[in-house]
Amino acid sequence: MTAKQENGNGTTEKVLRVGLLGFGTVGSSFAEVLSASGAQDVRITHIFNRDVARKRSHARARFVPAEAVWTERVEDVLEAADVDVVVELMGGLDPIEGWLRSALNAGKHVVTANKQLIAYRGAALFELVASKGVQLLYGAAVAGGVPVIPGMSQGLSGDQITRISGIVNGTCNFILSSMEAGADYSEVLKTAQRLGYAEADPSADVDGFDARAKLCILARIALRAEINPEDVPAQSISQISAVDFAYAKELGCTVRQVSRAQIDGDRISARVGPMLVPKNSPIAWSHGTQNMVVTSGRFGGDVVFSGHGAGGHPTAVAVMSDVRAVAEDSHAVRLPAKKVEVSGGVIAPHYLRFVVADRPGIVAAIAGALAKFGVNIDSILQHRGFGGDRLPFVVTTEPSNSATLDKAIAEIGTMDFMLEAPLCLQILVVDDPDTD
Amino acid sequence: MTAKQENGNGTTEKVLRVGLLGFGTVGSSFAEVLSASGAQDVRITHIFNRDVARKRSHARARFVPAEAVWTERVEDVLEAADVDVVVELMGGLDPIEGWLRSALNAGKHVVTANKQLIAYRGAALFELVASKGVQLLYGAAVAGGVPVIPGMSQGLSGDQITRISGIVNGTCNFILSSMEAGADYSEVLKTAQRLGYAEADPSADVDGFDARAKLCILARIALRAEINPEDVPAQSISQISAVDFAYAKELGCTVRQVSRAQIDGDRISARVGPMLVPKNSPIAWSHGTQNMVVTSGRFGGDVVFSGHGAGGHPTAVAVMSDVRAVAEDSHAVRLPAKKVEVSGGVIAPHYLRFVVADRPGIVAAIAGALAKFGVNIDSILQHRGFGGDRLPFVVTTEPSNSATLDKAIAEIGTMDFMLEAPLCLQILVVDDPDTD
């Protein structure tokens, strides 16, 4: 696939020719990281982007070899005989999928940071890749510069991972860790938008759709389970308020958007949403936009990967590492996955926060509804300092099935004293046993 | 290299035949992990150990296929035509190096957990491996079940790592994290010995020689630097006492055995020893026997790998992952390293603890000696509650060259009021900038 090139010493050396789709933050950072690496065996030969004239004046365009072809026609890259690997850094499903299928069909390798594509169309693409004998690498699709995909693929292939828990959306982690430090949700969301961490429409981040796609990618590698992202319940972080951090603190916890999938025989549970995280759990360590993934293996116990999950340079490191793997024909270990239905319900302790108009009998009514569904109460917490006309209080449950709990909550939500929809969050439990 | 075998469906399938050297804790755990994986393409065919009769009655011997050959003659494994990969889980330099060279020369792959071998003889072995076109994998040699070697090799090959800091000796981490919680050094060392974490002669652990070998292995991959382990200064943790944890706490720190190497152009500094670690640094997170490695990349910033660094099962996961990579012919990315001299001195703030017979003029004498060598004092700390006849007090310095400081300390150590050799520890600084 790669071209042989005369080098200065009169000998020839393989060069991997890169066709780059997208010269935005990540694409231009990739050009810089490649240039800085001094690698003689990888070279950008083509760049596709809209408005090439503007892109060529980008400060990082100086990292692109002068002889590279800049084009606004994607076919110029996909059909080029002198492109060995297409590096796609644009994102989205369509038309990208069609473009990358053309490239793969033409025998080109593909490196991509496209989480939606791998989460939603990965299974079919992997089949195509296997039939063509090329590589499709996507280490940058989850957790940017944190090498969790290569680390799991190569370093944990010998274990049986039963659970994966991650902080894979830096925007939510920035928002929630700022709220932990006292910031208000809407204020910190505005800050995140100003800093470029959050989109004008923040839904993909705060409502968990971005994290859900990433969780499905990780589940395929870690749990060998092909899950449909649409089947994973996603709960928004937008309901979380200062009072939840106060109660969480009382419980020795904080609140983070956690993406979690667990396999138990043929049954898989998966969920994305704000959860109570014990302060002594690694998940509570990450702050700001950091990402973290914790795998729990049958034999190896818990393994933590953490670092910068986003940003041009960290993401470009992941892309560059994949390109190096292609250049050296270093294929990953095969991790065959099978299609699994998400069964939803999780057995876990839960945090229930109610906002009520205070009057006698409220606790009895709520406790009664929970008892009816077989949910045991672990504790009832009520902070002072709130007026009775709008009283937030918290019930924690003993380990309960979340699906059952949902039914109880639905019933409680209709009670006449309830001023807001009840908030129900899973409480994570630290349980990595010592392994021997 | 691998045998083709008829499977039940009348088609043939490649089988990788494993010759196992050593059926101790890790070797028998490997047999269990392999058996539990259900892999049909990897099979143990030979096991070498002393006293085979006893080993065959080991509870985990049931995980070894009945037809496997058990032998007390290593040649039976090294010379077997039906062994594709030798898995060495015995440790030590000699006679292991000769055995593995025979295996490599015979065209067999090697997977090993042997840190001494890779640290001291790795460079020559890698040359042999390259000339033979076989694989030598050693993911289990550092941090057991934490996939830092495959994670760095595959996932960070695109970055330029400038520094690596690790907690790679679980015994020292157990001792120091227990001391942080109030335990006494000699008591906790005894506990570690009773639990099997520490040897009867604990020197390899507490004096830093074990960690030093691991640091050199990591430096080769991360910094692409071939360092002689003997050139890395190793400081014992045995000088650390409760008073150091009390002062460290006052400075917002704790004490851990840290292994650290940093490259700056052609200059490399490396050191193993107890250091003051800020509580908000990832390095302070690990407790008990956990291991942790933090890489600092020019483009990707800080990446953390953490988990169970030792124990039969976690180490066996790393071995099994390497065996899978061999079975699937998945070679790692080449990371050529060059030989570099360790230059020793580090510019960093330092913690100096003195135990003196109190009398007027001590601070002036010490400050004078430091000033003579151009070392600036940042703070002087003195806890109440100690008698003047044996007074421990602490001086912290502004960033200073450790080599210069060593000279100042040598001079101070001779002063007549000094009751113990002064203790000098590097203070780590948290400085991962946000990357973009």
PDB file of N, CA and C in Angstrom, chain A residues 16-61:
ATOM      1  N   LEU A  16       4.105   6.318   4.214  1.00  0.00           N
ATOM      2  CA  LEU A  16       2.657   6.197   4.291  1.00  0.00           C
ATOM      3  C   LEU A  16       2.072   7.558   3.925  1.00  0.00           C
ATOM      4  N   ARG A  17       1.240   7.559   2.859  1.00  0.00           N
ATOM      5  CA  ARG A  17       0.721   8.826   2.352  1.00  0.00           C
ATOM      6  C   ARG A  17      -0.684   9.082   2.907  1.00  0.00           C
ATOM      7  N   VAL A  18      -0.817  10.224   3.569  1.00  0.00           N
ATOM      8  CA  VAL A  18      -2.038  10.541   4.306  1.00  0.00           C
ATOM      9  C   VAL A  18      -2.914  11.509   3.516  1.00  0.00           C
ATOM     10  N   GLY A  19      -4.187  11.140   3.369  1.00  0.00           N
ATOM     11  CA  GLY A  19      -5.190  12.064   2.857  1.00  0.00           C
ATOM     12  C   GLY A  19      -6.038  12.525   4.032  1.00  0.00           C
ATOM     13  N   LEU A  20      -5.992  13.811   4.316  1.00  0.00           N
ATOM     14  CA  LEU A  20      -6.629  14.340   5.527  1.00  0.00           C
ATOM     15  C   LEU A  20      -7.979  14.946   5.167  1.00  0.00           C
ATOM     16  N   LEU A  21      -9.040  14.501   5.846  1.00  0.00           N
ATOM     17  CA  LEU A  21     -10.364  15.100   5.660  1.00  0.00           C
ATOM     18  C   LEU A  21     -10.648  15.993   6.856  1.00  0.00           C
ATOM     19  N   GLY A  22     -10.567  17.303   6.641  1.00  0.00           N
ATOM     20  CA  GLY A  22     -10.855  18.248   7.726  1.00  0.00           C
ATOM     21  C   GLY A  22      -9.588  18.883   8.270  1.00  0.00           C
ATOM     22  N   PHE A  23      -9.505  20.208   8.142  1.00  0.00           N
ATOM     23  CA  PHE A  23      -8.341  20.928   8.675  1.00  0.00           C
ATOM     24  C   PHE A  23      -8.817  21.941   9.718  1.00  0.00           C
ATOM     25  N   GLY A  24      -9.630  21.437  10.661  1.00  0.00           N
ATOM     26  CA  GLY A  24     -10.086  22.278  11.775  1.00  0.00           C
ATOM     27  C   GLY A  24      -9.095  22.169  12.923  1.00  0.00           C
ATOM     28  N   THR A  25      -9.609  22.256  14.151  1.00  0.00           N
ATOM     29  CA  THR A  25      -8.722  22.228  15.324  1.00  0.00           C
ATOM     30  C   THR A  25      -7.913  20.932  15.377  1.00  0.00           C
ATOM     31  N   VAL A  26      -8.614  19.795  15.236  1.00  0.00           N
ATOM     32  CA  VAL A  26      -7.899  18.516  15.363  1.00  0.00           C
ATOM     33  C   VAL A  26      -7.030  18.265  14.131  1.00  0.00           C
ATOM     34  N   GLY A  27      -7.574  18.535  12.945  1.00  0.00           N
ATOM     35  CA  GLY A  27      -6.824  18.302  11.715  1.00  0.00           C
ATOM     36  C   GLY A  27      -5.533  19.103  11.665  1.00  0.00           C
ATOM     37  N   SER A  28      -5.615  20.373  12.033  1.00  0.00           N
ATOM     38  CA  SER A  28      -4.412  21.203  11.989  1.00  0.00           C
ATOM     39  C   SER A  28      -3.449  20.812  13.110  1.00  0.00           C
ATOM     40  N   SER A  29      -4.008  20.375  14.251  1.00  0.00           N
ATOM     41  CA  SER A  29      -3.129  19.892  15.338  1.00  0.00           C
ATOM     42  C   SER A  29      -2.409  18.612  14.913  1.00  0.00           C
ATOM     43  N   PHE A  30      -3.119  17.756  14.175  1.00  0.00           N
ATOM     44  CA  PHE A  30      -2.489  16.540  13.666  1.00  0.00           C
ATOM     45  C   PHE A  30      -1.303  16.892  12.762  1.00  0.00           C
ATOM     46  N   ALA A  31      -1.506  17.880  11.882  1.00  0.00           N
ATOM     47  CA  ALA A  31      -0.404  18.297  11.002  1.00  0.00           C
ATOM     48  C   ALA A  31       0.794  18.756  11.829  1.00  0.00           C
ATOM     49  N   GLU A  32       0.522  19.477  12.917  1.00  0.00           N
ATOM     50  CA  GLU A  32       1.612  19.961  13.766  1.00  0.00           C
ATOM     51  C   GLU A  32       2.321  18.805  14.481  1.00  0.00           C
ATOM     52  N   VAL A  33       1.518  17.890  15.056  1.00  0.00           N
ATOM     53  CA  VAL A  33       2.098  16.766  15.799  1.00  0.00           C
ATOM     54  C   VAL A  33       2.932  15.886  14.858  1.00  0.00           C
ATOM     55  N   LEU A  34       2.421  15.653  13.660  1.00  0.00           N
ATOM     56  CA  LEU A  34       3.164  14.863  12.668  1.00  0.00           C
ATOM     57  C   LEU A  34       4.473  15.557  12.300  1.00  0.00           C
ATOM     58  N   SER A  35       4.391  16.846  12.038  1.00  0.00           N
ATOM     59  CA  SER A  35       5.587  17.597  11.667  1.00  0.00           C
ATOM     60  C   SER A  35       6.615  17.565  12.796  1.00  0.00           C
ATOM     61  N   ALA A  36       6.129  17.771  14.032  1.00  0.00           N
ATOM     62  CA  ALA A  36       7.040  17.795  15.190  1.00  0.00           C
ATOM     63  C   ALA A  36       7.678  16.435  15.447  1.00  0.00           C
ATOM     64  N   SER A  37       6.997  15.354  15.031  1.00  0.00           N
ATOM     65  CA  SER A  37       7.536  14.013  15.290  1.00  0.00           C
ATOM     66  C   SER A  37       8.776  13.737  14.455  1.00  0.00           C
ATOM     67  N   GLY A  38       8.940  14.506  13.382  1.00  0.00           N
ATOM     68  CA  GLY A  38      10.098  14.287  12.518  1.00  0.00           C
ATOM     69  C   GLY A  38      10.033  12.990  11.734  1.00  0.00           C
ATOM     70  N   ALA A  39       8.868  12.315  11.778  1.00  0.00           N
ATOM     71  CA  ALA A  39       8.739  11.029  11.088  1.00  0.00           C
ATOM     72  C   ALA A  39       8.950  11.210   9.584  1.00  0.00           C
ATOM     73  N   GLN A  40       9.831  10.381   9.027  1.00  0.00           N
ATOM     74  CA  GLN A  40      10.086  10.433   7.587  1.00  0.00           C
ATOM     75  C   GLN A  40       9.194   9.451   6.833  1.00  0.00           C
ATOM     76  N   ASP A  41       8.505   8.593   7.576  1.00  0.00           N
ATOM     77  CA  ASP A  41       7.752   7.523   6.923  1.00  0.00           C
ATOM     78  C   ASP A  41       6.250   7.802   6.850  1.00  0.00           C
ATOM     79  N   VAL A  42       5.843   8.999   7.222  1.00  0.00           N
ATOM     80  CA  VAL A  42       4.435   9.398   7.127  1.00  0.00           C
ATOM     81  C   VAL A  42       4.400  10.802   6.544  1.00  0.00           C
ATOM     82  N   ARG A  43       3.549  10.999   5.511  1.00  0.00           N
ATOM     83  CA  ARG A  43       3.513  12.334   4.900  1.00  0.00           C
ATOM     84  C   ARG A  43       2.092  12.682   4.466  1.00  0.00           C
ATOM     85  N   ILE A  44       1.662  13.901   4.766  1.00  0.00           N
ATOM     86  CA  ILE A  44       0.366  14.375   4.275  1.00  0.00           C
ATOM     87  C   ILE A  44       0.519  14.729   2.803  1.00  0.00           C
ATOM     88  N   THR A  45      -0.317  14.087   1.973  1.00  0.00           N
ATOM     89  CA  THR A  45      -0.246  14.395   0.537  1.00  0.00           C
ATOM     90  C   THR A  45      -1.480  15.144   0.048  1.00  0.00           C
ATOM     91  N   HIS A  46      -2.620  14.989   0.755  1.00  0.00           N
ATOM     92  CA  HIS A  46      -3.858  15.638   0.331  1.00  0.00           C
ATOM     93  C   HIS A  46      -4.612  16.171   1.538  1.00  0.00           C
ATOM     94  N   ILE A  47      -5.250  17.312   1.385  1.00  0.00           N
ATOM     95  CA  ILE A  47      -6.127  17.841   2.434  1.00  0.00           C
ATOM     96  C   ILE A  47      -7.429  18.299   1.799  1.00  0.00           C
ATOM     97  N   PHE A  48      -8.529  17.768   2.312  1.00  0.00           N
ATOM     98  CA  PHE A  48      -9.853  18.191   1.863  1.00  0.00           C
ATOM     99  C   PHE A  48     -10.464  19.073   2.945  1.00  0.00           C
ATOM    100  N   ASN A  49     -10.988  20.212   2.537  1.00  0.00           N
ATOM    101  CA  ASN A  49     -11.751  21.077   3.431  1.00  0.00           C
ATOM    102  C   ASN A  49     -12.567  22.036   2.569  1.00  0.00           C
ATOM    103  N   ARG A  50     -13.647  22.584   3.166  1.00  0.00           N
ATOM    104  CA  ARG A  50     -14.315  23.694   2.481  1.00  0.00           C
ATOM    105  C   ARG A  50     -13.404  24.910   2.600  1.00  0.00           C
ATOM    106  N   ASP A  51     -13.561  25.824   1.685  1.00  0.00           N
ATOM    107  CA  ASP A  51     -12.863  27.112   1.744  1.00  0.00           C
ATOM    108  C   ASP A  51     -11.356  26.935   1.964  1.00  0.00           C
ATOM    109  N   VAL A  52     -10.755  26.258   1.010  1.00  0.00           N
ATOM    110  CA  VAL A  52      -9.329  25.943   1.091  1.00  0.00           C
ATOM    111  C   VAL A  52      -8.462  27.202   1.204  1.00  0.00           C
ATOM    112  N   ALA A  53      -8.884  28.258   0.524  1.00  0.00           N
ATOM    113  CA  ALA A  53      -8.079  29.486   0.533  1.00  0.00           C
ATOM    114  C   ALA A  53      -7.894  29.982   1.964  1.00  0.00           C
ATOM    115  N   ARG A  54      -9.003  29.947   2.729  1.00  0.00           N
ATOM    116  CA  ARG A  54      -8.928  30.397   4.128  1.00  0.00           C
ATOM    117  C   ARG A  54      -8.060  29.432   4.949  1.00  0.00           C
ATOM    118  N   LYS A  55      -8.269  28.139   4.732  1.00  0.00           N
ATOM    119  CA  LYS A  55      -7.531  27.139   5.513  1.00  0.00           C
ATOM    120  C   LYS A  55      -6.021  27.205   5.262  1.00  0.00           C
ATOM    121  N   ARG A  56      -5.665  27.518   4.017  1.00  0.00           N
ATOM    122  CA  ARG A  56      -4.226  27.561   3.704  1.00  0.00           C
ATOM    123  C   ARG A  56      -3.531  28.707   4.409  1.00  0.00           C
ATOM    124  N   SER A  57      -4.326  29.690   4.872  1.00  0.00           N
ATOM    125  CA  SER A  57      -3.707  30.807   5.586  1.00  0.00           C
ATOM    126  C   SER A  57      -3.728  30.581   7.101  1.00  0.00           C
ATOM    127  N   HIS A  58      -4.226  29.405   7.532  1.00  0.00           N
ATOM    128  CA  HIS A  58      -4.237  29.042   8.954  1.00  0.00           C
ATOM    129  C   HIS A  58      -2.787  28.967   9.459  1.00  0.00           C
ATOM    130  N   ALA A  59      -2.595  29.402  10.694  1.00  0.00           N
ATOM    131  CA  ALA A  59      -1.220  29.414  11.237  1.00  0.00           C
ATOM    132  C   ALA A  59      -0.579  28.023  11.166  1.00  0.00           C
ATOM    133  N   ARG A  60      -1.399  26.975  11.332  1.00  0.00           N
ATOM    134  CA  ARG A  60      -0.804  25.639  11.346  1.00  0.00           C
ATOM    135  C   ARG A  60      -0.660  25.031   9.942  1.00  0.00           C
ATOM    136  N   ALA A  61      -1.075  25.786   8.917  1.00  0.00           N
ATOM    137  CA  ALA A  61      -0.894  25.272   7.555  1.00  0.00           C
ATOM    138  C   ALA A  61       0.595  25.144   7.232  1.00  0.00           C
TER     139      ALA A  61
END
